[in-house]
Short mmCIF file of C-alpha atoms in Angstrom, two decimals:
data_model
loop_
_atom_site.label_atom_id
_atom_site.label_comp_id
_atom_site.label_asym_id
_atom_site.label_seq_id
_atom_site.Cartn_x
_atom_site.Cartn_y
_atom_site.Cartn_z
CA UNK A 1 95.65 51.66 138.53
CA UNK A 2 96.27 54.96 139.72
CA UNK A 3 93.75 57.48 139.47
CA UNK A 4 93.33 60.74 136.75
CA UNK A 5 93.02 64.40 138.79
CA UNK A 6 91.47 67.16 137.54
CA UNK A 7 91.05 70.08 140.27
CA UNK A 8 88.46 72.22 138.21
CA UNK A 9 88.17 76.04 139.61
CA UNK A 10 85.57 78.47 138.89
CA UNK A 11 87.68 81.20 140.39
CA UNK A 12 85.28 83.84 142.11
CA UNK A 13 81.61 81.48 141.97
CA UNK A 14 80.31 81.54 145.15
CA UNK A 15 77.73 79.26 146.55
CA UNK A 16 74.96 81.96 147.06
CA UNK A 17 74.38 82.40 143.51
CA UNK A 18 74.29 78.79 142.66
CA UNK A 19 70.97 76.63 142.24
CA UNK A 20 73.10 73.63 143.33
CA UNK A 21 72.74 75.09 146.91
CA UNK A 22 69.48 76.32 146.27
CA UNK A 23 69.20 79.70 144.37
CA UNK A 24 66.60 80.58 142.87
CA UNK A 25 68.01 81.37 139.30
CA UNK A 26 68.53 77.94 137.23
CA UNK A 27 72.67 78.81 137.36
CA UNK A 28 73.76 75.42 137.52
CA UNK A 29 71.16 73.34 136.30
CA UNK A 30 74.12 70.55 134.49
CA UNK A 31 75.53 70.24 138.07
CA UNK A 32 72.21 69.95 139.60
CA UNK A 33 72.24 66.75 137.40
CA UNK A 34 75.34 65.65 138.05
CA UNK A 35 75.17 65.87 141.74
CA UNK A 36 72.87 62.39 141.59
CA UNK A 37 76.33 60.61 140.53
CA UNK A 38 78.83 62.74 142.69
CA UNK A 39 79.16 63.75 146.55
CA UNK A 40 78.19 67.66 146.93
CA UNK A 41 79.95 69.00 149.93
CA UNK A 42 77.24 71.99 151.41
CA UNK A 43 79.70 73.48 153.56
CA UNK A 44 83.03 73.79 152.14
CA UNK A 45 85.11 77.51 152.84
CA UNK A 46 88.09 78.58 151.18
CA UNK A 47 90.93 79.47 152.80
CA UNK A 48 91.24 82.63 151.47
CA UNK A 49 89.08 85.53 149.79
CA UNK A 50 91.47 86.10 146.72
CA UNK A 51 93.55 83.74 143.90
CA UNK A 52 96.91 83.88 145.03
CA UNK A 53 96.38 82.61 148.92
CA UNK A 54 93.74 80.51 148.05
CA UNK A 55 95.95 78.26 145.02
CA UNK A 56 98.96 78.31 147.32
CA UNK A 57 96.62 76.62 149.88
CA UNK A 58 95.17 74.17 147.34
CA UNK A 59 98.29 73.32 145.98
CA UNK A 60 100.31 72.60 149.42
CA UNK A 61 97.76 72.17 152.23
CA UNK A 62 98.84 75.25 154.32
CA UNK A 63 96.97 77.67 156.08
CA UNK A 64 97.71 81.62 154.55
CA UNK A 65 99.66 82.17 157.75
CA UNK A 66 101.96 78.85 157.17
CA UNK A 67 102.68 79.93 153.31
CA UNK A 68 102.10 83.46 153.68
CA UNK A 69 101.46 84.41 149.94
CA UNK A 70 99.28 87.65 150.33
CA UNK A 71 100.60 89.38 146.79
CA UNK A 72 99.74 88.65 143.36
CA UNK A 73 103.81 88.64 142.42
CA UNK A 74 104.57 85.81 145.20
CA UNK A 75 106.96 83.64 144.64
CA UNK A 76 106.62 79.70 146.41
CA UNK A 77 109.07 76.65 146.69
CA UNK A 78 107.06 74.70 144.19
CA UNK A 79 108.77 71.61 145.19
CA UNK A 80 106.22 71.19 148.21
CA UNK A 81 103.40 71.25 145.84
CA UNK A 82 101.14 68.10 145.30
CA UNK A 83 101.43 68.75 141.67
CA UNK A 84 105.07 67.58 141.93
CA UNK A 85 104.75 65.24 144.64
CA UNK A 86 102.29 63.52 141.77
CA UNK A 87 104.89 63.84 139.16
CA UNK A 88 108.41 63.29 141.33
CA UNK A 89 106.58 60.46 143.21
CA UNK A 90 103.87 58.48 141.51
CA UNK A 91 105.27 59.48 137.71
CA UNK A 92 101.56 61.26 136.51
CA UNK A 93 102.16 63.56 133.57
CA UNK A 94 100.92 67.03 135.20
CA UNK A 95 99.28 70.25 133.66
CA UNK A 96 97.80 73.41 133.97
CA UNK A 97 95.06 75.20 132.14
CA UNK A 98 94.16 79.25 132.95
CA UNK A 99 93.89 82.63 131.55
CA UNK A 100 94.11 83.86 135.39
CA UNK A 101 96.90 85.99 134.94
CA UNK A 102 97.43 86.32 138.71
CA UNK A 103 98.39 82.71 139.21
CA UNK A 104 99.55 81.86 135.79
CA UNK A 105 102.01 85.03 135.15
CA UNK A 106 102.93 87.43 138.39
CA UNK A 107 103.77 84.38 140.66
CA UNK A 108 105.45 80.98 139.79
CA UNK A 109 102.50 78.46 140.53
CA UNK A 110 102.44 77.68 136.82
CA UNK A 111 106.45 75.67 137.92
CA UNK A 112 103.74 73.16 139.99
CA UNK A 113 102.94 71.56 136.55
CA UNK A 114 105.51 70.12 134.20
CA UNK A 115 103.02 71.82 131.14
CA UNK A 116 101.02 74.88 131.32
CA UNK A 117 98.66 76.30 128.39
CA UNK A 118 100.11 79.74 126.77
CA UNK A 119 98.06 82.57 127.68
CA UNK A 120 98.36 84.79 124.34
CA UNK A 121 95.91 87.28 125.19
CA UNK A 122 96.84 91.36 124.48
CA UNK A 123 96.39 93.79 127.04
CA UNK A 124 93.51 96.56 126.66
CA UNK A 125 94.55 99.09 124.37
CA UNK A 126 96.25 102.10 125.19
CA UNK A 127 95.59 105.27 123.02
CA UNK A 128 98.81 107.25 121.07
CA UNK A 129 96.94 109.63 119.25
CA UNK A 130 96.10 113.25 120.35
CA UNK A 131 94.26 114.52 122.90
CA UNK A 132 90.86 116.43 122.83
CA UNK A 133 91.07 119.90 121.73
CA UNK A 134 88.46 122.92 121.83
CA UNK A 135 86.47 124.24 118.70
CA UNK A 136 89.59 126.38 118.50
CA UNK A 137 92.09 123.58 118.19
CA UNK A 138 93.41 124.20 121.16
CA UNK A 139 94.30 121.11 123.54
CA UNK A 140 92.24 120.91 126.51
CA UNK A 141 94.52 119.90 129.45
CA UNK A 142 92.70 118.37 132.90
CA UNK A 143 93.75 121.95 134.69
CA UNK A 144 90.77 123.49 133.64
CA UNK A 145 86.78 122.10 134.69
CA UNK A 146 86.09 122.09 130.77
CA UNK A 147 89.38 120.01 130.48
CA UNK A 148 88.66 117.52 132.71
CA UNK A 149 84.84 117.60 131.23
CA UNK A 150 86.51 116.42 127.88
CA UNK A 151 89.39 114.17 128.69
CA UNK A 152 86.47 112.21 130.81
CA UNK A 153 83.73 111.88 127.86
CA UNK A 154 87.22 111.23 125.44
CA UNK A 155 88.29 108.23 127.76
CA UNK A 156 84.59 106.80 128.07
CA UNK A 157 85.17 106.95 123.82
CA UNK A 158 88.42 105.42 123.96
CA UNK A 159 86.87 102.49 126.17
CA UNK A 160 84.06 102.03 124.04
CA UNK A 161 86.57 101.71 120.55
CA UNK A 162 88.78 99.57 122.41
CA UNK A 163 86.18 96.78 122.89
CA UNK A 164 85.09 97.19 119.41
CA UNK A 165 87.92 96.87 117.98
CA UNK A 166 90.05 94.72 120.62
CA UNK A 167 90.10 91.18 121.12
CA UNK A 168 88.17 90.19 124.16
CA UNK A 169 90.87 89.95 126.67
CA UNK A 170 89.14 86.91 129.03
CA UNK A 171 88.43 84.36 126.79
CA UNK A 172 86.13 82.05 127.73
CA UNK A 173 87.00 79.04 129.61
CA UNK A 174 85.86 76.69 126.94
CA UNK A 175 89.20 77.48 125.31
CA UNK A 176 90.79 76.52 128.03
CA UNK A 177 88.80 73.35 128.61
CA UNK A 178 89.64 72.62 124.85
CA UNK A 179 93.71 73.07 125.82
CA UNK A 180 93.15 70.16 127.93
CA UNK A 181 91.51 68.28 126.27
CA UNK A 182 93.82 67.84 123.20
CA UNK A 183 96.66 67.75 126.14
CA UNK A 184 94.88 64.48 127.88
CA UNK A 185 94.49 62.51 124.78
CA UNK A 186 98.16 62.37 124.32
CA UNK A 187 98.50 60.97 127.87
CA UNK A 188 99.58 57.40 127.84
CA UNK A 189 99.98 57.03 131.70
CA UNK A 190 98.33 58.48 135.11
CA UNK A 191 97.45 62.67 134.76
CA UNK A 192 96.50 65.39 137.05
CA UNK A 193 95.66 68.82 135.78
CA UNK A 194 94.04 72.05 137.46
CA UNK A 195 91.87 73.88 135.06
CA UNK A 196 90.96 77.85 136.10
CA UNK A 197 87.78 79.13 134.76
CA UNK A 198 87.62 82.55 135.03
CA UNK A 199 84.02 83.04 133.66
CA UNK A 200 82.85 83.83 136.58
CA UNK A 201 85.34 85.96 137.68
CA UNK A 202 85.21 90.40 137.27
CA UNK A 203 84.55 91.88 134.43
CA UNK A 204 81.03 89.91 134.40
CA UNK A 205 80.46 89.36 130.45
CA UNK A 206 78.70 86.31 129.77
CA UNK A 207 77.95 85.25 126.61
CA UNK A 208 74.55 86.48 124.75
CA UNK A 209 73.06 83.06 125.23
CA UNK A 210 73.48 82.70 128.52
CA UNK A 211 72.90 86.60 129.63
CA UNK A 212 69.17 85.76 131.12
CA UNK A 213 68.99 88.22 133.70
CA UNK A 214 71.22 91.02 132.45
CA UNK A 215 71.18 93.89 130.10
CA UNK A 216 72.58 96.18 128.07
CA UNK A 217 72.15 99.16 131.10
CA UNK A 218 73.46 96.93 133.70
CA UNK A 219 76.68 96.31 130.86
CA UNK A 220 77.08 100.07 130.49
CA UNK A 221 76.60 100.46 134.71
CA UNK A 222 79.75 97.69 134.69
CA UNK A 223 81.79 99.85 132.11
CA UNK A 224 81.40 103.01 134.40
CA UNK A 225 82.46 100.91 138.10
CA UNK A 226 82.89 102.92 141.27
CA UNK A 227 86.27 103.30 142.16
CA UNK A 228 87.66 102.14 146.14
CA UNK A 229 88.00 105.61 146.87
CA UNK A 230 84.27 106.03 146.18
CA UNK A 231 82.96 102.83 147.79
CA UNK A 232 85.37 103.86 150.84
CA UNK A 233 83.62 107.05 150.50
CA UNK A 234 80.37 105.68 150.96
CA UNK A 235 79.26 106.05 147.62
CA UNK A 236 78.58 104.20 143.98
CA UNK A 237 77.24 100.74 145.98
CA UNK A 238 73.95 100.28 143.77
CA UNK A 239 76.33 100.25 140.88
CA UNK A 240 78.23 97.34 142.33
CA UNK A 241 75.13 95.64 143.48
CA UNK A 242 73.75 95.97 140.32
CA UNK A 243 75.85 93.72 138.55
CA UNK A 244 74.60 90.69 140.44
CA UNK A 245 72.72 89.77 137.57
CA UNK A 246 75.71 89.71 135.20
CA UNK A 247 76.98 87.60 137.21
CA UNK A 248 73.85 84.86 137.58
CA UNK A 249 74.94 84.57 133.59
CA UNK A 250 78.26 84.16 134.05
CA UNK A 251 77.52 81.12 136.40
CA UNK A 252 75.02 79.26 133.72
CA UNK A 253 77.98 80.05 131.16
CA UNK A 254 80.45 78.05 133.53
CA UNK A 255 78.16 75.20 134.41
CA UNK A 256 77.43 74.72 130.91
CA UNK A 257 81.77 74.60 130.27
CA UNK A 258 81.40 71.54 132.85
CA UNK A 259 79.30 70.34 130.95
CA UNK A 260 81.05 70.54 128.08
CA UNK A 261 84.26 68.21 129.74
CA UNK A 262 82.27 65.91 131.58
CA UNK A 263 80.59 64.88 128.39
CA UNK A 264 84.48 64.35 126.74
CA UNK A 265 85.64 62.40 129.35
CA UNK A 266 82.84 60.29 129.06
CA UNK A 267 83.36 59.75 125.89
CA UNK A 268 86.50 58.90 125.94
CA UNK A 269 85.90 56.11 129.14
CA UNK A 270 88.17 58.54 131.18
CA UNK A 271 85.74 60.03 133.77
CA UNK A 272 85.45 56.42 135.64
CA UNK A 273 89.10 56.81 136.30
CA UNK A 274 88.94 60.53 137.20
CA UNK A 275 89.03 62.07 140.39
CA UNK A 276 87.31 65.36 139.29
CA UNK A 277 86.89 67.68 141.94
CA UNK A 278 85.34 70.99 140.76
CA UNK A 279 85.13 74.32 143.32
CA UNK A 280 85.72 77.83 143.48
CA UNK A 281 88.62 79.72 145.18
CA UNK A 282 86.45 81.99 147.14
CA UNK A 283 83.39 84.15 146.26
CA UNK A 284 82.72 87.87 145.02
CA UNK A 285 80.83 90.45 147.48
CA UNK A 286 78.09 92.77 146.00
CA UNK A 287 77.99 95.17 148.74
CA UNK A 288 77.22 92.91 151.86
CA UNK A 289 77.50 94.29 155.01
CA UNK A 290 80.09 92.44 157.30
CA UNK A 291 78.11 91.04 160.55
CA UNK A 292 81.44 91.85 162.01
CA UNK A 293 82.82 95.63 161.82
CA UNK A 294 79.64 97.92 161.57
CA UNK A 295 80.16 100.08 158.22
CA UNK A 296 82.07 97.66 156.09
CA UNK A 297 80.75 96.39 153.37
CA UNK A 298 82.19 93.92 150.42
CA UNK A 299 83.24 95.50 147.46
CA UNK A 300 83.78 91.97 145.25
CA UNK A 301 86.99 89.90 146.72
CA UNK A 302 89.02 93.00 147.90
CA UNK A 303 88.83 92.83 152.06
CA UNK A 304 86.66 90.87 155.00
CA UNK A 305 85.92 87.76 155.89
CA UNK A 306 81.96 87.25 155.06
CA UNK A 307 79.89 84.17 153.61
CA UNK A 308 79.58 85.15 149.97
CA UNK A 309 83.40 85.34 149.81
CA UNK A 310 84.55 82.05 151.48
CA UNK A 311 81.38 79.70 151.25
CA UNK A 312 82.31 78.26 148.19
CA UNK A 313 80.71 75.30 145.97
CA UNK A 314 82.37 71.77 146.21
CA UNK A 315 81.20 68.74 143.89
CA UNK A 316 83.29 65.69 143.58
CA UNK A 317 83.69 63.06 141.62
CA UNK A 318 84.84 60.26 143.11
CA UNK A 319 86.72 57.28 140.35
CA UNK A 320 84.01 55.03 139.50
CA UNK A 321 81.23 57.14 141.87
CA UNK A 322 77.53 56.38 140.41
CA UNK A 323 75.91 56.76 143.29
CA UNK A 324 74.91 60.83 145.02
CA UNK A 325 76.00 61.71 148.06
CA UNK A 326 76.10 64.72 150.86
CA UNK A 327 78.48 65.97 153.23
CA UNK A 328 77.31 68.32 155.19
CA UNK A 329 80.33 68.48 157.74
CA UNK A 330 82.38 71.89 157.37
CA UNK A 331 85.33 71.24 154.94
CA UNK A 332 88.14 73.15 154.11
CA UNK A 333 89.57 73.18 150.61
CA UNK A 334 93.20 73.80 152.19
CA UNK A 335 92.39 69.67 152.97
CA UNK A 336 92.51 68.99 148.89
CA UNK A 337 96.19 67.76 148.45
CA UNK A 338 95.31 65.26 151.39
CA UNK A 339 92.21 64.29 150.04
CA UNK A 340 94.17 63.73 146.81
CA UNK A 341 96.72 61.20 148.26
CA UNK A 342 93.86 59.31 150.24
CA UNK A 343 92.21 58.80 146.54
CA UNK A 344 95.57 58.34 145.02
CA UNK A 345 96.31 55.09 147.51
CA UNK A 346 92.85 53.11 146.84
CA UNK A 347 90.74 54.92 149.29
CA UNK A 348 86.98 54.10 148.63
CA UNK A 349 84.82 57.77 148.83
CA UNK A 350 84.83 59.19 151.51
CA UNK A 351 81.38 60.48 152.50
CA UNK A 352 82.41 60.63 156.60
CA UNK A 353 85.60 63.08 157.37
CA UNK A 354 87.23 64.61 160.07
CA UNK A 355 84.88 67.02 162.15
CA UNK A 356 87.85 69.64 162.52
CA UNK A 357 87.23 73.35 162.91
CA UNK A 358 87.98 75.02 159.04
CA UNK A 359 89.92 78.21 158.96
CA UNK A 360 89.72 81.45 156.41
CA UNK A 361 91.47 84.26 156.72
CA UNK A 362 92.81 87.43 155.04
CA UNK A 363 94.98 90.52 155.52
CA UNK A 364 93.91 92.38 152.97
CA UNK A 365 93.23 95.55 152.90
CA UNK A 366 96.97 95.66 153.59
CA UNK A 367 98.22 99.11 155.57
CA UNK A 368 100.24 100.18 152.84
CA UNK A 369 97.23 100.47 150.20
CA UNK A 370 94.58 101.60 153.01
CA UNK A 371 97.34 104.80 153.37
CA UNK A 372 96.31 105.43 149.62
CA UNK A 373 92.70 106.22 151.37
CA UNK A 374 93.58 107.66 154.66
CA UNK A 375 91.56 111.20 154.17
CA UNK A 376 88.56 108.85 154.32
CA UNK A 377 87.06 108.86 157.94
CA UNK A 378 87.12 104.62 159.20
CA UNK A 379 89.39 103.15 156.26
CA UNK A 380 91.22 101.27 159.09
CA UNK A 381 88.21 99.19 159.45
CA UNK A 382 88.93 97.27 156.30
CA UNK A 383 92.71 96.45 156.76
CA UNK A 384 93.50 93.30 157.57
CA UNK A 385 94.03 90.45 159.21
CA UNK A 386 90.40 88.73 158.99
CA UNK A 387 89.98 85.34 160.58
CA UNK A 388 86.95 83.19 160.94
CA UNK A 389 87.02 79.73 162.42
CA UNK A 390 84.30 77.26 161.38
CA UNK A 391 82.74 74.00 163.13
CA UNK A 392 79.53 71.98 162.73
CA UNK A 393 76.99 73.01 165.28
CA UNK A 394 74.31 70.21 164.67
CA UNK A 395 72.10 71.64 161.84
CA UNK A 396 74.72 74.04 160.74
CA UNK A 397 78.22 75.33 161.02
CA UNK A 398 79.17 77.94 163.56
CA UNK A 399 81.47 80.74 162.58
CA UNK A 400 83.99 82.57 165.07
CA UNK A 401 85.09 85.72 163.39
CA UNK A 402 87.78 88.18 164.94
CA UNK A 403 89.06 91.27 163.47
CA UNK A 404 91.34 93.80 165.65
CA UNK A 405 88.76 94.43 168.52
CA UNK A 406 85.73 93.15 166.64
CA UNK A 407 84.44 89.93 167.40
CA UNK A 408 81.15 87.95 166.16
CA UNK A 409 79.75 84.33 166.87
CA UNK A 410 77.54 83.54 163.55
CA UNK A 411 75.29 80.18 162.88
CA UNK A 412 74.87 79.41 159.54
CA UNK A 413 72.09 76.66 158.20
CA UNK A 414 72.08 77.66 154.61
CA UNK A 415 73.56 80.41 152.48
CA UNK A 416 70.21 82.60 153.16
CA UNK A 417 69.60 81.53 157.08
CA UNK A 418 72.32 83.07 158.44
CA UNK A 419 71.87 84.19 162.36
CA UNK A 420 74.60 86.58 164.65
CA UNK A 421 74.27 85.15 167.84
CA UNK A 422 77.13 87.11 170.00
CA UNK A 423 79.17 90.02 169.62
CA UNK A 424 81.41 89.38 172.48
CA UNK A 425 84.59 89.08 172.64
CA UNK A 426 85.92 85.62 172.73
CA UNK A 427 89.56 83.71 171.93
CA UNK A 428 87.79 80.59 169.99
CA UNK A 429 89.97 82.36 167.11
CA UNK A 430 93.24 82.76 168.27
CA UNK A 431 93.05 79.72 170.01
CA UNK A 432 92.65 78.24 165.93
CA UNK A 433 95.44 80.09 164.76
CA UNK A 434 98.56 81.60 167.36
CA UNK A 435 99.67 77.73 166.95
CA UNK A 436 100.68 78.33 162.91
CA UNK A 437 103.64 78.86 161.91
CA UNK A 438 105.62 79.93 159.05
CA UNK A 439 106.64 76.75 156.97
CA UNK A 440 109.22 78.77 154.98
CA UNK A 441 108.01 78.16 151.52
CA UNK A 442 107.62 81.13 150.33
CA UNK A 443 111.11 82.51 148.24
CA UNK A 444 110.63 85.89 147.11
CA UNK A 445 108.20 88.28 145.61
CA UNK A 446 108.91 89.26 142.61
CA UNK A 447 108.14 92.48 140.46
CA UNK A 448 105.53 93.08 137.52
CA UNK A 449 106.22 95.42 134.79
CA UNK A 450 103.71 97.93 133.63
CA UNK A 451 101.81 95.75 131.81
CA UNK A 452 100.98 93.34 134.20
CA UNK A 453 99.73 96.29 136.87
CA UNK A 454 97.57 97.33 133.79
CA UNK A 455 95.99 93.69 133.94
CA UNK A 456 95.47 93.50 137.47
CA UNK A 457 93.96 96.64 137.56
CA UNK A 458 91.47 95.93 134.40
CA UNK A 459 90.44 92.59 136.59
CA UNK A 460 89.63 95.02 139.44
CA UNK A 461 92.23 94.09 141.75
CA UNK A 462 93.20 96.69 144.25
CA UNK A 463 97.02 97.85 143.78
#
């Protein structure tokens, strides 16, 4: 009988923040739990630091420089997808289940899955009325330093009315868990769905019960974020690190939607058949400072190359797994679609794999939004292309990291014993990647209307 799929993402959880690798915040106590039944991979690394080239890597097994897909509007031959290998070749009924509006609206991923959940969410409000005027009732225009006083305090207003009066525009992925669920019980064959959370993802709003380490000042710090230019600028960072909390509730909120489906499936004597494999596509940065380039630091998923962004949880559950296992070999989650097939032909689990170096890599900040901040002494530092190249080193993993003339040779034991060993220049990088090539599956980028920019730019993507 052939196996159930579900790939389960909790798009932007990284492992630092998780008690399943040892935080100190109960964030994950339901996968804590479940980890006695399942194989918890210690080391696994995306293979990118945002959505877009992360999925595309999930979905085919390429490297970002084989598939190339660097922009939120890129377009992919979906064809080469294991999604519809699955369905073309084995006949599973496939689906999809997200309110990530990078991969399920501004590129095509959603045409992996022969059903996709409708995302009917509005966008943030926009404002038609009038704009501030003085006791006079005169308008006040942003020419003048009382005018630009005004329209500030009147747009902080507007902000404020919209949530009050708007629909939240992320809802949470227990809706989206829900969409699947009614999907799978009209299965009558072999399925394989991907469900995005994005919980966990920016704006950090978890839910009052499981907000244990927030508050209402670090909600009203998130409403009033730094911009790039200021982070560039070397200001507004203890507002971003700040929301680290926020983001501890988020994580509880997400374990607790696992939760939530596990306990369905069990119900409903599916989960023994189910390959559930549940992981993040890469992590969110708090202000780190890159071991790399001196200077840089990580403003959430936008540029470098450093732990929090591509260590990344991996918990598996193998069909008919009752027994806990670890890996603590490097993996790479670009290694997914082969991992499915293995399962997919009768493979038993697989607790021993392939000690091959794991690559990540980035090239954002790309040149043509750094020139949006070139007044600012040193923005060339964070434009891309980041590469790091990862292999066990006996009690840990050892991380090669290259970017332009910067080199560093990191050992990592844990997500908090972390060690720079070299500076020096070395080619263990390019030796990992000069051999990939472009595998010409990429078919166009296509453009986003107004809307859509609004979107991305309310998620905090850099445009």
């Amino acid at each position: 009988m052939d196996p159930n799929i579900i790939l389960l993402i909790l798009d932007s959880a990284r492992v630092q923040n998780m008690s399943l690798y040892g935080y100190d915040k109960n964030t994950t106590p339901f996968l804590e739990g479940f980890a006695e039944r399942s194989t918890v991979y210690t080391q696994a690394r995306a293979p990118s630091i945002h959505s877009i080239a992360s999925h595309v890597s999930m979905f085919t097994g390429l490297h970002l420089e084989e598939h190339g897909a660097t922009d939120h509007e890129s377009q992919i031959d979906t064809s080469r997808s294991i999604w519809t290998e699955l369905s073309r070749d084995f006949g599973y009924d496939t689906g999809f289940f997200t309110n990530n509006y990078v991969i399920s609206q501004t590129s095509n991923l959603e045409d992996c899955f022969e059903y996709s959940s409708e995302m009917r969410l509005r966008a943030k409000k926009k404002y038609l009325g009038r704009d501030p005027i003085d006791e006079e009732g005169r308008f006040l225009t942003s020419d003048s330093k009382l005018g630009r006083a005004a329209n500030h305090l009147w747009n902080k207003t507007l902000k404020l009315r919209d949530r009050v009066i708007s629909p939240d525009r992320y809802a949470p992925g227990s809706k989206f868990v829900d969409k699947f669920l009614d999907w799978q019980k009209d299965r009558s064959g072999p399925w394989a769905a991907c469900i995005n959370l994005m919980d966990t993802h920016y704006p950090f709003q978890p839910e009052a019960e499981f907000d244990r380490w927030g508050s209402s000042e670090l909600r009203s710090i998130q409403d009033d974020q730094p911009s790039t230019g200021e982070l560039l600028g070397g200001t507004g960072w203890d507002r971003l690190e700040g929301l680290e909390p926020l983001y501890d509730g988020t994580i509880l909120q997400a374990d607790t939607i696992v939760e939530s489906l596990v306990s369905e499936l069990e119900k409903r004597s599916e989960l023994e058949d189910t390959l559930l494999i549940v992981t993040s596509d890469h992590g969110e940065g708090f202000g780190e400072r890159s071991r790399t380039v001196p200077g840089v630091r990580m403003r959430r998923h936008s540029w470098g190359i450093h732990e929090v962004l591509t260590h990344v949880p991996l918990l598996i559950n193998y069909p008919g797994q009752e027994d806990g296992a670890v890996v603590d070999s490097v993996f790479s989650l670009t290694d997914i679609p082969e991992l499915v097939r293995t399962v997919r032909d009768g493979a038993s689990i697989p607790t021993e794999i392939d000690r091959k170096p794991v690559l990540s890599s980035t090239f954002r900040l790309l040149p043509e939004k750094a020139a949006d901040y070139d007044e600012i002494d040193g923005v060339e530092n964070y434009v891309g292309p980041w590469r790091a190249v990862y292999e066990d080193n006996g009690s840990g993993v050892r991380k090669y990291v290259q970017k332009d003339e910067h080199f560093a040779t990191i050992d990592i034991e844990t997500p908090r014993d972390v060690e720079v060993v070299s500076t020096e220049p070395t080619r263990r990088v390019q030796e990992e990647f000069e051999p990939l090539s472009d595998s010409d599956i990429q078919t166009e980028t296509a453009e986003i209307d107004e809307e859509s920019r609004q979107r991305l730019e309310d998620l905090g993507y850099i445009r």
